[in-house]
Short mmCIF file of C-alpha atoms in Angstrom, two decimals:
data_model
loop_
_atom_site.label_atom_id
_atom_site.label_comp_id
_atom_site.label_asym_id
_atom_site.label_seq_id
_atom_site.Cartn_x
_atom_site.Cartn_y
_atom_site.Cartn_z
CA UNK W 204 0.00 0.00 0.00
CA UNK W 205 1.34 3.42 -0.99
CA UNK W 206 1.13 5.91 1.89
CA UNK W 207 1.24 9.63 0.99
CA UNK W 208 3.26 11.97 3.15
CA UNK W 209 3.65 15.75 3.16
CA UNK W 210 7.22 17.00 3.72
CA UNK W 211 8.18 20.52 4.75
CA UNK W 212 11.73 21.89 4.91
CA UNK W 213 13.93 24.75 3.75
CA UNK W 214 14.57 24.77 0.02
CA UNK W 215 18.32 24.48 0.64
CA UNK W 216 17.98 21.49 2.97
CA UNK W 217 20.61 18.85 2.20
CA UNK W 218 20.00 15.09 2.31
CA UNK W 219 22.70 14.35 4.87
CA UNK W 220 20.80 11.86 6.99
CA UNK W 221 21.25 14.19 9.95
CA UNK W 222 18.33 16.62 9.76
CA UNK W 223 16.15 16.81 12.90
CA UNK W 224 12.74 15.54 11.85
CA UNK W 225 9.24 15.76 13.30
CA UNK W 226 6.99 12.96 12.06
CA UNK W 227 3.29 13.50 12.79
CA UNK W 228 0.36 11.16 12.36
CA UNK W 229 -3.18 10.40 13.49
CA UNK W 230 -4.68 7.48 11.58
CA UNK W 231 -8.18 7.08 12.90
CA UNK W 232 -11.89 7.92 12.98
CA UNK W 233 -12.07 8.82 9.29
CA UNK W 234 -10.25 12.12 9.97
CA UNK W 235 -8.12 13.48 7.12
CA UNK W 236 -4.84 15.15 8.08
CA UNK W 237 -4.32 17.95 5.57
CA UNK W 238 -1.63 20.66 5.35
CA UNK W 239 -2.09 23.68 7.60
CA UNK W 240 -0.02 26.66 8.67
CA UNK W 241 1.93 26.35 11.90
CA UNK W 242 4.27 29.01 13.30
CA UNK W 243 6.13 26.49 15.46
CA UNK W 244 6.76 24.17 12.53
CA UNK W 245 7.89 27.10 10.39
CA UNK W 246 10.42 28.11 13.04
CA UNK W 247 11.57 24.50 13.36
CA UNK W 248 12.26 24.31 9.62
CA UNK W 249 13.50 27.84 8.96
CA UNK W 250 15.76 28.36 11.97
CA UNK W 251 16.59 24.87 13.27
CA UNK W 252 17.08 23.12 9.96
CA UNK W 253 14.23 20.72 10.65
CA UNK W 254 12.05 18.55 8.45
CA UNK W 255 8.34 18.17 9.17
CA UNK W 256 6.67 15.02 7.83
CA UNK W 257 2.92 14.44 8.00
CA UNK W 258 2.02 10.85 7.15
CA UNK W 259 -1.48 10.17 5.79
CA UNK W 260 -1.71 6.67 7.17
CA UNK W 261 -4.65 4.28 6.98
CA UNK W 262 -7.45 4.80 9.47
CA UNK W 263 -7.96 8.39 8.37
CA UNK W 264 -10.36 9.69 5.75
CA UNK W 265 -7.89 10.73 3.05
CA UNK W 266 -9.14 8.12 0.57
CA UNK W 267 -12.65 7.54 1.84
CA UNK W 268 -14.31 4.95 4.01
CA UNK W 269 -12.29 2.03 2.67
CA UNK W 270 -9.10 3.79 3.81
CA UNK W 271 -10.69 4.36 7.21
CA UNK W 272 -11.77 0.74 7.62
CA UNK W 273 -8.31 -0.48 6.60
CA UNK W 274 -6.98 1.05 9.83
CA UNK W 275 -9.67 0.22 12.36
CA UNK W 276 -10.90 -2.70 14.46
CA UNK W 277 -9.06 -5.91 13.46
CA UNK W 278 -6.98 -3.89 10.94
CA UNK W 279 -5.62 -1.36 13.46
CA UNK W 280 -2.08 -2.72 13.18
CA UNK W 281 -1.99 -1.32 9.62
CA UNK W 282 -1.93 2.17 11.15
CA UNK W 283 1.21 1.44 13.14
CA UNK W 284 2.86 -0.38 10.22
CA UNK W 285 2.23 2.60 7.93
CA UNK W 286 3.71 5.07 10.41
CA UNK W 287 6.77 2.92 11.00
CA UNK W 288 7.23 2.61 7.23
CA UNK W 289 7.14 6.42 7.00
CA UNK W 290 10.03 6.63 9.48
CA UNK W 291 11.95 3.99 7.55
CA UNK W 292 11.43 5.94 4.32
CA UNK W 293 12.75 9.16 5.84
CA UNK W 294 15.87 7.35 6.97
CA UNK W 295 16.37 5.43 3.73
CA UNK W 296 16.08 8.61 1.64
CA UNK W 297 18.68 10.36 3.83
CA UNK W 298 16.35 13.01 5.19
CA UNK W 299 17.31 11.97 8.69
CA UNK W 300 18.35 9.08 10.93
CA UNK W 301 16.47 7.26 13.72
CA UNK W 302 18.06 9.21 16.56
CA UNK W 303 17.01 12.45 14.86
CA UNK W 304 13.33 11.48 14.48
CA UNK W 305 10.75 12.77 16.96
CA UNK W 306 7.25 11.35 16.49
CA UNK W 307 4.18 13.29 17.58
CA UNK W 308 0.48 12.57 17.91
CA UNK W 309 -2.50 13.43 20.07
CA UNK W 310 -5.50 11.45 21.32
CA UNK W 311 -5.73 8.58 18.82
CA UNK W 312 -2.39 9.90 17.56
CA UNK W 313 -1.02 9.59 21.10
CA UNK W 314 -1.97 5.92 20.96
CA UNK W 315 -0.22 5.74 17.59
CA UNK W 316 3.14 7.10 18.71
CA UNK W 317 3.17 5.19 22.02
CA UNK W 318 2.35 1.90 20.30
CA UNK W 319 5.04 2.51 17.67
CA UNK W 320 7.61 3.30 20.36
CA UNK W 321 6.87 -0.09 21.93
CA UNK W 322 6.89 -2.01 18.67
CA UNK W 323 9.87 -0.43 16.88
CA UNK W 324 11.91 1.58 19.42
CA UNK W 325 14.97 1.51 17.19
CA UNK W 326 13.25 3.74 14.60
CA UNK W 327 12.79 6.82 16.80
CA UNK W 328 14.81 9.11 19.04
CA UNK W 329 11.94 10.70 20.94
CA UNK W 330 8.18 10.58 21.32
CA UNK W 331 5.69 13.40 21.96
CA UNK W 332 2.43 11.77 23.07
CA UNK W 333 -0.40 14.24 23.70
CA UNK W 334 -3.43 13.00 25.67
CA UNK W 335 -3.11 9.52 24.21
CA UNK W 336 -5.47 6.57 24.61
CA UNK W 337 -2.98 4.26 26.32
CA UNK W 338 -5.10 1.63 28.11
CA UNK W 339 -6.90 -0.17 25.31
CA UNK W 340 -8.51 -2.68 27.66
CA UNK W 341 -10.41 -0.16 29.80
CA UNK W 342 -10.85 3.00 27.71
CA UNK W 343 -14.57 2.32 27.26
CA UNK W 344 -15.21 2.59 31.02
CA UNK W 345 -14.46 6.31 31.33
CA UNK W 346 -16.36 9.42 30.14
CA UNK W 347 -17.10 9.13 26.41
CA UNK W 348 -14.62 6.32 25.78
CA UNK W 349 -17.43 3.96 24.86
CA UNK W 350 -17.94 5.99 21.67
CA UNK W 351 -14.53 4.90 20.40
CA UNK W 352 -15.51 1.24 20.21
CA UNK W 353 -16.49 1.84 16.58
CA UNK W 354 -12.80 2.20 15.67
CA UNK W 355 -11.11 0.13 18.39
CA UNK W 356 -13.52 -2.61 19.43
CA UNK W 357 -14.03 -3.56 23.07
CA UNK W 358 -12.00 -5.80 25.39
CA UNK W 359 -15.21 -7.31 26.80
CA UNK W 360 -15.67 -9.13 23.48
CA UNK W 361 -13.16 -12.05 23.47
CA UNK W 362 -12.19 -11.71 19.80
CA UNK W 363 -11.68 -7.96 20.12
CA UNK W 364 -9.68 -8.39 23.34
CA UNK W 365 -7.14 -10.33 21.28
CA UNK W 366 -6.79 -7.38 18.88
CA UNK W 367 -6.37 -4.83 21.63
CA UNK W 368 -3.95 -6.64 23.94
CA UNK W 369 -1.42 -6.91 21.12
CA UNK W 370 -0.91 -3.15 20.74
CA UNK W 371 -2.26 -1.48 23.90
CA UNK W 372 0.64 0.83 24.90
CA UNK W 373 0.13 0.26 28.61
CA UNK W 374 0.32 -3.52 28.25
CA UNK W 375 3.27 -3.73 25.87
CA UNK W 376 6.07 -1.84 27.62
CA UNK W 377 8.74 -4.52 27.78
CA UNK W 378 12.50 -4.20 28.23
CA UNK W 379 14.34 -5.22 25.07
CA UNK W 380 17.71 -5.01 23.43
CA UNK W 381 17.04 -1.55 21.97
CA UNK W 382 16.93 1.77 23.76
CA UNK W 383 13.38 2.93 24.28
CA UNK W 384 12.92 6.42 22.82
CA UNK W 385 12.80 9.36 25.18
CA UNK W 386 9.15 10.05 26.01
CA UNK W 387 7.34 13.34 26.65
CA UNK W 388 3.81 12.40 27.72
CA UNK W 389 1.26 15.20 28.06
CA UNK W 390 -2.22 15.13 29.58
CA UNK W 391 -4.76 17.49 31.10
CA UNK W 392 -5.96 17.05 34.67
CA UNK W 393 -9.49 18.07 33.64
CA UNK W 394 -9.62 16.33 30.27
CA UNK W 395 -13.14 14.89 30.01
CA UNK W 396 -12.46 12.97 26.79
CA UNK W 397 -9.17 11.10 27.19
CA UNK W 398 -8.98 10.99 30.97
CA UNK W 399 -5.54 11.56 32.57
CA UNK W 400 -5.29 7.99 33.87
CA UNK W 401 -4.20 6.86 30.41
CA UNK W 402 -1.05 8.98 30.44
CA UNK W 403 -0.37 8.65 34.18
CA UNK W 404 -0.55 4.85 34.10
CA UNK W 405 1.77 4.70 31.10
CA UNK W 406 4.31 6.99 32.80
CA UNK W 407 4.26 4.76 35.90
CA UNK W 408 4.67 1.63 33.77
CA UNK W 409 7.58 3.11 31.82
CA UNK W 410 9.30 4.09 35.05
CA UNK W 411 8.75 0.65 36.55
CA UNK W 412 9.78 -1.39 33.50
CA UNK W 413 12.54 0.79 32.04
CA UNK W 414 13.55 3.46 34.55
CA UNK W 415 15.63 1.09 36.68
CA UNK W 416 17.47 -0.53 33.77
CA UNK W 417 21.11 0.56 33.77
CA UNK W 418 21.37 0.33 29.99
CA UNK W 419 18.33 2.57 29.40
CA UNK W 420 19.89 6.03 29.06
CA UNK W 421 17.30 7.97 27.03
#
């Protein structure tokens, strides 16, 4: 599957493999991620020599409902595969290198970047996870989380539990041979959509599983 991606940089940017890169994605709920103006991204590119990459991965609405369905429910892993392939492309084409890639996403996109950090930690240097859905087994129990079952499924259904347990960020933090990327996890103490427990539980799990490992230096 071909995955489109918008790239922003200075015109005189050189393909050295060393450019700091911000890779952004969402991949869910039939939402299309289209180009928009951002002062912070402009400063990042113009004055810090950065590259901004926006990956239009499956799960969104960029190519209609079929594209959306290809990244939801039992097909959710396609979203993470697409995003990881975007990072691999940026490295292969000499835009950047893994240690220079920061991945960013919010809400469903927070789930995206946290899951990718667990699955392919060697691809990324840092992770910016904004108000992510991190506990895929219990999200439906809080505030409006039950409304997200249309894209995610529900752990109370045995078949759907098997989908969710495989990528739930909270349940897949495991020490490995690779450095886990540095994580900046953001939440809001009065967020009535993605409640703070998602981010707080993931922070505690990361500290417990990785914080005491001598080889984990990020």
